[in-house]
Amino acid sequence: MPSWAVEFWVWLTPWPTLASWGSAFYWCWSPVWPPTPSTSCSHSVTRQVVVACTILIQNIGAMASYMFILKSELPATILSFLRTEASGVWYEDGAILSVLVTLCVVLPLALLPKIGFLGYTSSLSFLLMLFFAAVVVVKKWTIPCPLPINATVSRVSNSSASDCSVHLFVFSSKSAYAVPTMAFSFLCHTAVLPIYSELQRPSKRRMQNVANVGISLSLLVYLVSALFGYLTFYAQVDSELLHGYDAYLPHDVLVMSVRLAILLAVLLTVPLIHFPARKAVLMLFRGEREFSWFSHCVSTVVILSLVELLAIYVPDIRHVFGLVGSTTSTCLLFVYPGLFYLRLSTDHITSCTSFWALGLAVFGVLVGVLSLVVIIISWVQAY
């Protein structure tokens, strides 16, 4: 993650919080919201369908990206622990491993009817990410810069001291992927309502506390990992941070453990992202009908099957991150919250809060369009 990306998120944190966004999503999702004279039922249904489809595309893209990571990295992680070369056995096939972990881990967790059941797996996932951040900090002081020139690290070597200087801003064609990727990282809006509904004595203040703690802890982990990862490899930092450690420390037990921890954290995150996606599907096709185990199970299997197909057949994870991140993620993170606030607020359009809400929506449109254009240009140049 570039250094400007870290500063961008530090600046962005004070924007409207998840509690306000959660009420906005309720307005757009809930069919029992009484339409005003200026708002017809058809418009209300249209808004619900648009938001549900956006959430569905976003979360399917996120789950496909995570399963792609598992498919790509799990075979190499297993071989690194076994300390053997590739020999064509079944556990070296990422597609087979992806299907197995989906059937054995993701599917049972995704079938749980309440999101509160996933709180334990989510806590474990965060602890694993905390372990990753701690190792990145420790390795900063064990890897020299410039890296020594030898056969092991020749492809990642920082050959001069100038490569070890800090650049506050670094812009390139790859920067277009940075904002969509960060949008993925902080996009937890879709889980607000399920979490709120399962809080003991739910209130805006309690939901605000949940949002503040969750966002702050995530920001801390991302900030520390990005900062010390950059300060370790500087200009040679890889878009997948662990690849740099693998090149310099190919059989380091701690690095291999971190890789396994990251894969487990990613795996445990998939059921949590799946929950709002299934809720969107059920809302689209069943509305407010009573809970049905048949619909619950069928929608779960269909969504996970689609995710597996995307993870297995999409050749590059950046395509998923970039395309989905620059469209649905920016809508859910920037555009919709601003528009929802303007729709719900009784403040005049010239008020300070309305101005910031409008600015948030305009900023999201600009970021999404700019990122999408640059990504498409990079695709055209690549092919």
Short mmCIF file of C-alpha atoms in Angstrom, two decimals:
data_model
loop_
_atom_site.label_atom_id
_atom_site.label_comp_id
_atom_site.label_asym_id
_atom_site.label_seq_id
_atom_site.Cartn_x
_atom_site.Cartn_y
_atom_site.Cartn_z
CA MET A 1 0.00 0.00 0.00
CA PRO A 2 1.54 3.38 -0.98
CA SER A 3 2.36 5.88 1.72
CA TRP A 4 -0.22 8.33 0.37
CA ALA A 5 -2.85 5.67 0.86
CA VAL A 6 -2.05 5.49 4.57
CA GLU A 7 -2.38 9.26 4.95
CA PHE A 8 -5.60 9.23 2.92
CA TRP A 9 -7.28 6.87 5.36
CA VAL A 10 -6.06 8.83 8.38
CA TRP A 11 -7.71 11.88 6.87
CA LEU A 12 -10.88 10.05 5.88
CA THR A 13 -11.71 8.58 9.29
CA PRO A 14 -13.69 11.61 10.63
CA TRP A 15 -16.29 11.37 7.81
CA PRO A 16 -19.88 10.28 8.66
CA THR A 17 -19.89 7.14 10.77
CA LEU A 18 -21.45 3.74 10.40
CA ALA A 19 -24.37 4.43 12.72
CA SER A 20 -25.68 7.17 10.43
CA TRP A 21 -25.04 4.97 7.40
CA GLY A 22 -26.93 2.13 9.06
CA SER A 23 -30.08 4.23 9.40
CA ALA A 24 -29.71 5.23 5.77
CA PHE A 25 -29.53 1.61 4.69
CA TYR A 26 -32.67 0.92 6.72
CA TRP A 27 -34.48 3.64 4.77
CA CYS A 28 -33.40 2.11 1.49
CA TRP A 29 -33.91 -1.57 2.42
CA SER A 30 -36.96 -1.67 4.63
CA PRO A 31 -40.21 -2.09 2.75
CA VAL A 32 -42.20 -0.98 5.80
CA TRP A 33 -40.81 2.56 5.63
CA PRO A 34 -43.94 4.73 5.05
CA PRO A 35 -43.65 6.48 1.68
CA THR A 36 -44.11 10.21 1.78
CA PRO A 37 -46.44 11.97 -0.64
CA SER A 38 -43.44 12.90 -2.78
CA THR A 39 -42.12 9.34 -2.85
CA SER A 40 -44.04 6.64 -4.63
CA CYS A 41 -43.91 2.96 -3.74
CA SER A 42 -42.28 2.18 -7.06
CA HIS A 43 -39.44 4.55 -6.28
CA SER A 44 -38.99 2.92 -2.88
CA VAL A 45 -38.82 -0.53 -4.46
CA THR A 46 -36.36 0.73 -7.07
CA ARG A 47 -34.06 2.08 -4.37
CA GLN A 48 -34.21 -1.21 -2.49
CA VAL A 49 -33.36 -3.19 -5.63
CA VAL A 50 -30.47 -0.88 -6.56
CA VAL A 51 -28.88 -1.06 -3.11
CA ALA A 52 -29.46 -4.81 -2.79
CA CYS A 53 -27.86 -5.45 -6.19
CA THR A 54 -24.91 -3.21 -5.32
CA ILE A 55 -24.37 -5.04 -2.03
CA LEU A 56 -24.69 -8.40 -3.76
CA ILE A 57 -22.14 -7.57 -6.47
CA GLN A 58 -19.75 -6.01 -3.96
CA ASN A 59 -19.84 -8.89 -1.52
CA ILE A 60 -19.62 -11.57 -4.20
CA GLY A 61 -16.59 -9.75 -5.61
CA ALA A 62 -15.02 -9.55 -2.15
CA MET A 63 -15.63 -13.25 -1.43
CA ALA A 64 -14.27 -14.22 -4.86
CA SER A 65 -11.14 -12.17 -4.15
CA TYR A 66 -10.60 -13.87 -0.81
CA MET A 67 -11.13 -17.33 -2.27
CA PHE A 68 -8.74 -16.42 -5.08
CA ILE A 69 -6.11 -15.63 -2.45
CA LEU A 70 -6.70 -19.01 -0.84
CA LYS A 71 -6.51 -20.78 -4.19
CA SER A 72 -3.25 -19.04 -5.08
CA GLU A 73 -1.42 -19.11 -1.77
CA LEU A 74 -2.55 -22.23 0.09
CA PRO A 75 -0.64 -24.79 -2.09
CA ALA A 76 2.61 -22.79 -1.76
CA THR A 77 2.09 -22.48 1.99
CA ILE A 78 1.62 -26.24 2.37
CA LEU A 79 4.75 -26.95 0.30
CA SER A 80 6.79 -24.48 2.34
CA PHE A 81 5.90 -26.29 5.56
CA LEU A 82 6.57 -29.69 3.99
CA ARG A 83 9.84 -28.36 2.51
CA THR A 84 9.28 -30.35 -0.68
CA GLU A 85 9.21 -29.52 -4.36
CA ALA A 86 6.08 -29.65 -6.48
CA SER A 87 5.30 -33.23 -7.50
CA GLY A 88 1.77 -33.01 -8.85
CA VAL A 89 -0.10 -34.32 -5.81
CA TRP A 90 -3.68 -33.19 -5.16
CA TYR A 91 -2.90 -30.63 -2.45
CA GLU A 92 -0.82 -28.65 -4.95
CA ASP A 93 -3.97 -27.85 -6.92
CA GLY A 94 -5.40 -24.58 -5.63
CA ALA A 95 -8.81 -25.20 -7.15
CA ILE A 96 -9.23 -28.49 -5.28
CA LEU A 97 -8.12 -26.91 -2.01
CA SER A 98 -10.49 -23.97 -2.55
CA VAL A 99 -13.45 -26.28 -3.02
CA LEU A 100 -12.48 -28.37 0.01
CA VAL A 101 -12.17 -25.43 2.40
CA THR A 102 -15.43 -24.03 1.10
CA LEU A 103 -17.27 -27.28 1.78
CA CYS A 104 -15.60 -27.99 5.14
CA VAL A 105 -15.31 -24.49 6.65
CA VAL A 106 -17.10 -21.74 4.74
CA LEU A 107 -20.38 -23.54 4.03
CA PRO A 108 -21.08 -24.67 7.64
CA LEU A 109 -20.35 -21.17 8.96
CA ALA A 110 -22.35 -19.49 6.19
CA LEU A 111 -25.40 -21.61 6.99
CA LEU A 112 -25.64 -20.16 10.50
CA PRO A 113 -28.88 -18.13 10.73
CA LYS A 114 -27.55 -15.25 12.85
CA ILE A 115 -24.52 -13.07 12.32
CA GLY A 116 -23.79 -13.06 16.06
CA PHE A 117 -22.60 -16.67 15.78
CA LEU A 118 -19.74 -15.42 13.60
CA GLY A 119 -18.43 -13.08 16.30
CA TYR A 120 -16.00 -15.71 17.59
CA THR A 121 -14.53 -16.43 14.15
CA SER A 122 -14.32 -12.71 13.46
CA SER A 123 -12.40 -12.15 16.71
CA LEU A 124 -10.00 -14.96 15.84
CA SER A 125 -9.51 -13.46 12.38
CA PHE A 126 -8.62 -10.09 13.90
CA LEU A 127 -6.11 -11.69 16.28
CA LEU A 128 -4.45 -13.40 13.32
CA MET A 129 -4.20 -10.06 11.51
CA LEU A 130 -2.72 -8.55 14.66
CA PHE A 131 -0.09 -11.31 14.60
CA PHE A 132 0.66 -10.39 10.98
CA ALA A 133 1.15 -6.72 11.86
CA ALA A 134 3.45 -7.62 14.77
CA VAL A 135 5.64 -9.79 12.52
CA VAL A 136 5.87 -7.02 9.91
CA VAL A 137 7.12 -4.66 12.63
CA VAL A 138 9.66 -7.20 13.92
CA LYS A 139 10.99 -8.02 10.46
CA LYS A 140 11.61 -4.33 9.79
CA TRP A 141 14.60 -4.55 12.13
CA THR A 142 15.95 -7.87 10.78
CA ILE A 143 15.98 -7.17 7.03
CA PRO A 144 18.74 -4.74 5.97
CA CYS A 145 18.41 -2.06 3.33
CA PRO A 146 19.98 -2.10 0.80
CA LEU A 147 19.46 -5.85 0.64
CA PRO A 148 22.66 -7.84 0.11
CA ILE A 149 23.28 -8.98 -3.46
CA ASN A 150 23.13 -12.76 -3.72
CA ALA A 151 21.34 -15.42 -5.71
CA THR A 152 18.47 -15.67 -3.25
CA VAL A 153 17.38 -12.05 -3.31
CA SER A 154 18.70 -10.80 -6.64
CA ARG A 155 15.22 -10.27 -8.00
CA VAL A 156 14.14 -8.07 -5.10
CA SER A 157 17.41 -6.48 -4.10
CA ASN A 158 17.60 -2.79 -3.27
CA SER A 159 20.95 -2.24 -4.93
CA SER A 160 21.65 1.27 -3.73
CA ALA A 161 21.06 3.44 -0.71
CA SER A 162 18.85 5.73 -2.82
CA ASP A 163 16.31 2.90 -3.01
CA CYS A 164 16.00 3.05 0.77
CA SER A 165 14.75 6.63 0.92
CA VAL A 166 11.19 7.43 1.94
CA HIS A 167 8.89 9.01 -0.63
CA LEU A 168 5.81 10.64 0.83
CA PHE A 169 3.85 10.40 -2.43
CA VAL A 170 4.29 7.77 -5.14
CA PHE A 171 1.98 7.90 -8.15
CA SER A 172 1.89 5.38 -10.99
CA SER A 173 -0.62 3.37 -13.00
CA LYS A 174 -0.81 0.99 -10.03
CA SER A 175 -2.17 3.80 -7.86
CA ALA A 176 -5.55 3.32 -9.56
CA TYR A 177 -5.84 0.00 -7.76
CA ALA A 178 -4.98 1.49 -4.35
CA VAL A 179 -8.24 3.36 -3.66
CA PRO A 180 -10.51 0.46 -4.71
CA THR A 181 -8.43 -1.90 -2.58
CA MET A 182 -8.76 0.40 0.42
CA ALA A 183 -12.47 0.68 -0.26
CA PHE A 184 -12.63 -3.10 0.06
CA SER A 185 -10.68 -2.95 3.32
CA PHE A 186 -13.00 -0.54 5.11
CA LEU A 187 -16.30 -1.52 3.56
CA CYS A 188 -18.22 -3.05 6.47
CA HIS A 189 -21.43 -1.06 6.01
CA THR A 190 -23.46 -4.01 4.82
CA ALA A 191 -23.13 -5.76 8.18
CA VAL A 192 -24.39 -2.79 10.20
CA LEU A 193 -28.07 -3.74 10.31
CA PRO A 194 -27.55 -7.43 11.20
CA ILE A 195 -25.15 -6.42 13.98
CA TYR A 196 -27.51 -3.70 15.24
CA SER A 197 -30.47 -6.08 15.34
CA GLU A 198 -28.53 -8.54 17.52
CA LEU A 199 -27.14 -6.03 20.02
CA GLN A 200 -28.41 -6.25 23.56
CA ARG A 201 -30.51 -3.11 24.14
CA PRO A 202 -29.72 -1.73 20.67
CA SER A 203 -29.34 2.02 20.44
CA LYS A 204 -27.55 4.52 18.24
CA ARG A 205 -24.89 5.13 20.89
CA ARG A 206 -24.12 1.42 21.32
CA MET A 207 -23.94 0.95 17.56
CA GLN A 208 -21.69 3.99 17.35
CA ASN A 209 -19.37 2.43 19.92
CA VAL A 210 -19.24 -0.82 17.95
CA ALA A 211 -18.43 1.12 14.77
CA ASN A 212 -15.79 3.30 16.43
CA VAL A 213 -13.97 0.36 18.00
CA GLY A 214 -14.13 -1.78 14.85
CA ILE A 215 -12.96 0.95 12.46
CA SER A 216 -10.22 2.15 14.84
CA LEU A 217 -8.77 -1.33 15.35
CA SER A 218 -8.86 -2.06 11.62
CA LEU A 219 -7.22 1.27 10.82
CA LEU A 220 -4.50 0.60 13.38
CA VAL A 221 -3.66 -2.82 11.95
CA TYR A 222 -3.70 -1.61 8.34
CA LEU A 223 -1.67 1.48 9.16
CA VAL A 224 1.04 -0.40 11.05
CA SER A 225 1.28 -3.15 8.41
CA ALA A 226 1.44 -0.72 5.49
CA LEU A 227 3.88 1.66 7.17
CA PHE A 228 6.41 -0.91 8.36
CA GLY A 229 6.05 -2.98 5.20
CA TYR A 230 6.95 0.08 3.16
CA LEU A 231 9.82 0.99 5.50
CA THR A 232 11.21 -2.53 5.06
CA PHE A 233 11.34 -2.70 1.25
CA TYR A 234 10.82 0.95 0.23
CA ALA A 235 10.73 1.25 -3.58
CA GLN A 236 10.85 -2.55 -3.95
CA VAL A 237 7.75 -3.20 -1.85
CA ASP A 238 5.50 -5.78 -3.52
CA SER A 239 1.77 -5.34 -3.93
CA GLU A 240 1.49 -8.61 -1.99
CA LEU A 241 3.67 -7.80 0.98
CA LEU A 242 4.52 -11.36 2.01
CA HIS A 243 6.13 -12.07 -1.35
CA GLY A 244 9.02 -9.79 -0.40
CA TYR A 245 9.66 -11.74 2.79
CA ASP A 246 9.46 -15.03 0.90
CA ALA A 247 12.18 -13.89 -1.49
CA TYR A 248 14.56 -12.78 1.24
CA LEU A 249 13.60 -15.38 3.89
CA PRO A 250 12.29 -18.32 1.83
CA HIS A 251 12.11 -20.83 4.71
CA ASP A 252 11.66 -18.59 7.72
CA VAL A 253 9.28 -20.33 10.13
CA LEU A 254 7.78 -17.07 11.39
CA VAL A 255 7.05 -15.82 7.87
CA MET A 256 5.49 -19.16 6.93
CA SER A 257 3.36 -19.03 10.08
CA VAL A 258 2.20 -15.54 9.18
CA ARG A 259 1.26 -16.69 5.70
CA LEU A 260 -0.85 -19.49 7.18
CA ALA A 261 -2.40 -17.07 9.69
CA ILE A 262 -3.36 -14.66 6.91
CA LEU A 263 -4.97 -17.44 4.90
CA LEU A 264 -6.95 -18.56 7.94
CA ALA A 265 -8.04 -14.98 8.65
CA VAL A 266 -9.17 -14.56 5.05
CA LEU A 267 -11.04 -17.86 5.20
CA LEU A 268 -12.89 -16.89 8.38
CA THR A 269 -13.88 -13.54 6.86
CA VAL A 270 -15.76 -15.09 3.93
CA PRO A 271 -18.84 -16.25 5.95
CA LEU A 272 -19.17 -12.79 7.49
CA ILE A 273 -19.22 -11.16 4.04
CA HIS A 274 -21.60 -13.82 2.78
CA PHE A 275 -24.27 -12.92 5.36
CA PRO A 276 -25.29 -9.53 3.84
CA ALA A 277 -25.05 -10.98 0.33
CA ARG A 278 -27.56 -13.70 1.20
CA LYS A 279 -29.76 -11.13 2.95
CA ALA A 280 -29.79 -9.07 -0.25
CA VAL A 281 -30.77 -12.10 -2.34
CA LEU A 282 -33.57 -13.07 0.03
CA MET A 283 -34.83 -9.50 0.10
CA LEU A 284 -34.92 -9.39 -3.70
CA PHE A 285 -36.74 -12.69 -4.14
CA ARG A 286 -38.71 -13.16 -0.91
CA GLY A 287 -39.26 -9.68 0.48
CA GLU A 288 -40.44 -9.77 4.09
CA ARG A 289 -41.75 -13.34 4.11
CA GLU A 290 -41.08 -15.54 7.11
CA PHE A 291 -37.74 -17.29 7.48
CA SER A 292 -37.42 -20.46 5.41
CA TRP A 293 -34.59 -22.94 5.85
CA PHE A 294 -35.04 -24.08 2.24
CA SER A 295 -34.55 -20.58 0.82
CA HIS A 296 -31.77 -19.96 3.33
CA CYS A 297 -29.80 -23.05 2.25
CA VAL A 298 -30.45 -22.72 -1.49
CA SER A 299 -29.34 -19.08 -1.60
CA THR A 300 -26.24 -19.93 0.43
CA VAL A 301 -25.22 -22.74 -1.92
CA VAL A 302 -25.90 -20.69 -5.05
CA ILE A 303 -23.88 -17.70 -3.85
CA LEU A 304 -20.92 -19.83 -2.74
CA SER A 305 -20.99 -21.75 -6.02
CA LEU A 306 -20.80 -18.50 -7.98
CA VAL A 307 -17.96 -17.29 -5.77
CA GLU A 308 -16.03 -20.52 -6.37
CA LEU A 309 -16.45 -20.24 -10.14
CA LEU A 310 -15.12 -16.69 -10.10
CA ALA A 311 -12.21 -17.59 -7.83
CA ILE A 312 -11.18 -20.55 -9.98
CA TYR A 313 -11.51 -18.99 -13.44
CA VAL A 314 -10.55 -15.33 -12.94
CA PRO A 315 -6.85 -15.10 -13.89
CA ASP A 316 -5.82 -12.03 -11.86
CA ILE A 317 -7.14 -10.87 -8.49
CA ARG A 318 -6.42 -7.24 -9.38
CA HIS A 319 -9.17 -7.38 -12.00
CA VAL A 320 -11.75 -8.23 -9.34
CA PHE A 321 -10.43 -5.75 -6.78
CA GLY A 322 -10.13 -2.96 -9.34
CA LEU A 323 -13.41 -3.38 -11.19
CA VAL A 324 -15.65 -4.07 -8.19
CA GLY A 325 -13.76 -1.69 -5.94
CA SER A 326 -14.03 1.25 -8.34
CA THR A 327 -17.77 0.74 -8.90
CA THR A 328 -19.83 -0.89 -6.16
CA SER A 329 -17.34 -0.24 -3.35
CA THR A 330 -17.13 3.48 -4.02
CA CYS A 331 -20.93 3.63 -4.26
CA LEU A 332 -21.40 1.91 -0.89
CA LEU A 333 -18.52 3.73 0.79
CA PHE A 334 -18.94 7.28 -0.52
CA VAL A 335 -21.88 7.91 -2.86
CA TYR A 336 -24.82 6.18 -1.17
CA PRO A 337 -24.11 7.42 2.39
CA GLY A 338 -23.97 11.01 1.19
CA LEU A 339 -27.14 10.70 -0.87
CA PHE A 340 -28.97 8.85 1.90
CA TYR A 341 -28.07 11.52 4.42
CA LEU A 342 -29.36 14.24 2.10
CA ARG A 343 -32.59 12.29 1.62
CA LEU A 344 -33.16 11.67 5.33
CA SER A 345 -31.85 14.90 6.84
CA THR A 346 -34.17 17.76 7.70
CA ASP A 347 -31.27 20.24 7.45
CA HIS A 348 -31.20 22.74 4.61
CA ILE A 349 -29.02 21.87 1.64
CA THR A 350 -26.76 24.82 2.47
CA SER A 351 -26.05 23.58 6.00
CA CYS A 352 -22.59 22.37 6.95
CA THR A 353 -23.57 18.70 7.36
CA SER A 354 -25.45 18.65 4.06
CA PHE A 355 -22.45 20.24 2.37
CA TRP A 356 -20.16 17.49 3.69
CA ALA A 357 -22.65 14.80 2.67
CA LEU A 358 -22.83 16.22 -0.85
CA GLY A 359 -19.04 16.47 -0.94
CA LEU A 360 -18.76 12.84 0.09
CA ALA A 361 -21.03 11.74 -2.76
CA VAL A 362 -19.24 13.88 -5.35
CA PHE A 363 -15.86 12.67 -4.10
CA GLY A 364 -17.01 9.06 -4.47
CA VAL A 365 -18.16 9.61 -8.03
CA LEU A 366 -14.86 11.26 -8.99
CA VAL A 367 -12.75 8.57 -7.33
CA GLY A 368 -14.78 5.74 -8.86
CA VAL A 369 -14.75 7.16 -12.38
CA LEU A 370 -11.05 8.07 -12.25
CA SER A 371 -10.03 4.65 -10.91
CA LEU A 372 -12.19 2.82 -13.43
CA VAL A 373 -10.81 4.82 -16.37
CA VAL A 374 -7.19 4.24 -15.34
CA ILE A 375 -7.86 0.53 -14.76
CA ILE A 376 -9.44 0.14 -18.20
CA ILE A 377 -6.51 1.97 -19.80
CA SER A 378 -4.05 -0.35 -18.02
CA TRP A 379 -6.01 -3.36 -19.29
CA VAL A 380 -5.89 -2.05 -22.87
CA GLN A 381 -2.15 -1.41 -22.64
CA ALA A 382 -1.53 -4.85 -21.14
CA TYR A 383 -3.38 -6.70 -23.89
#
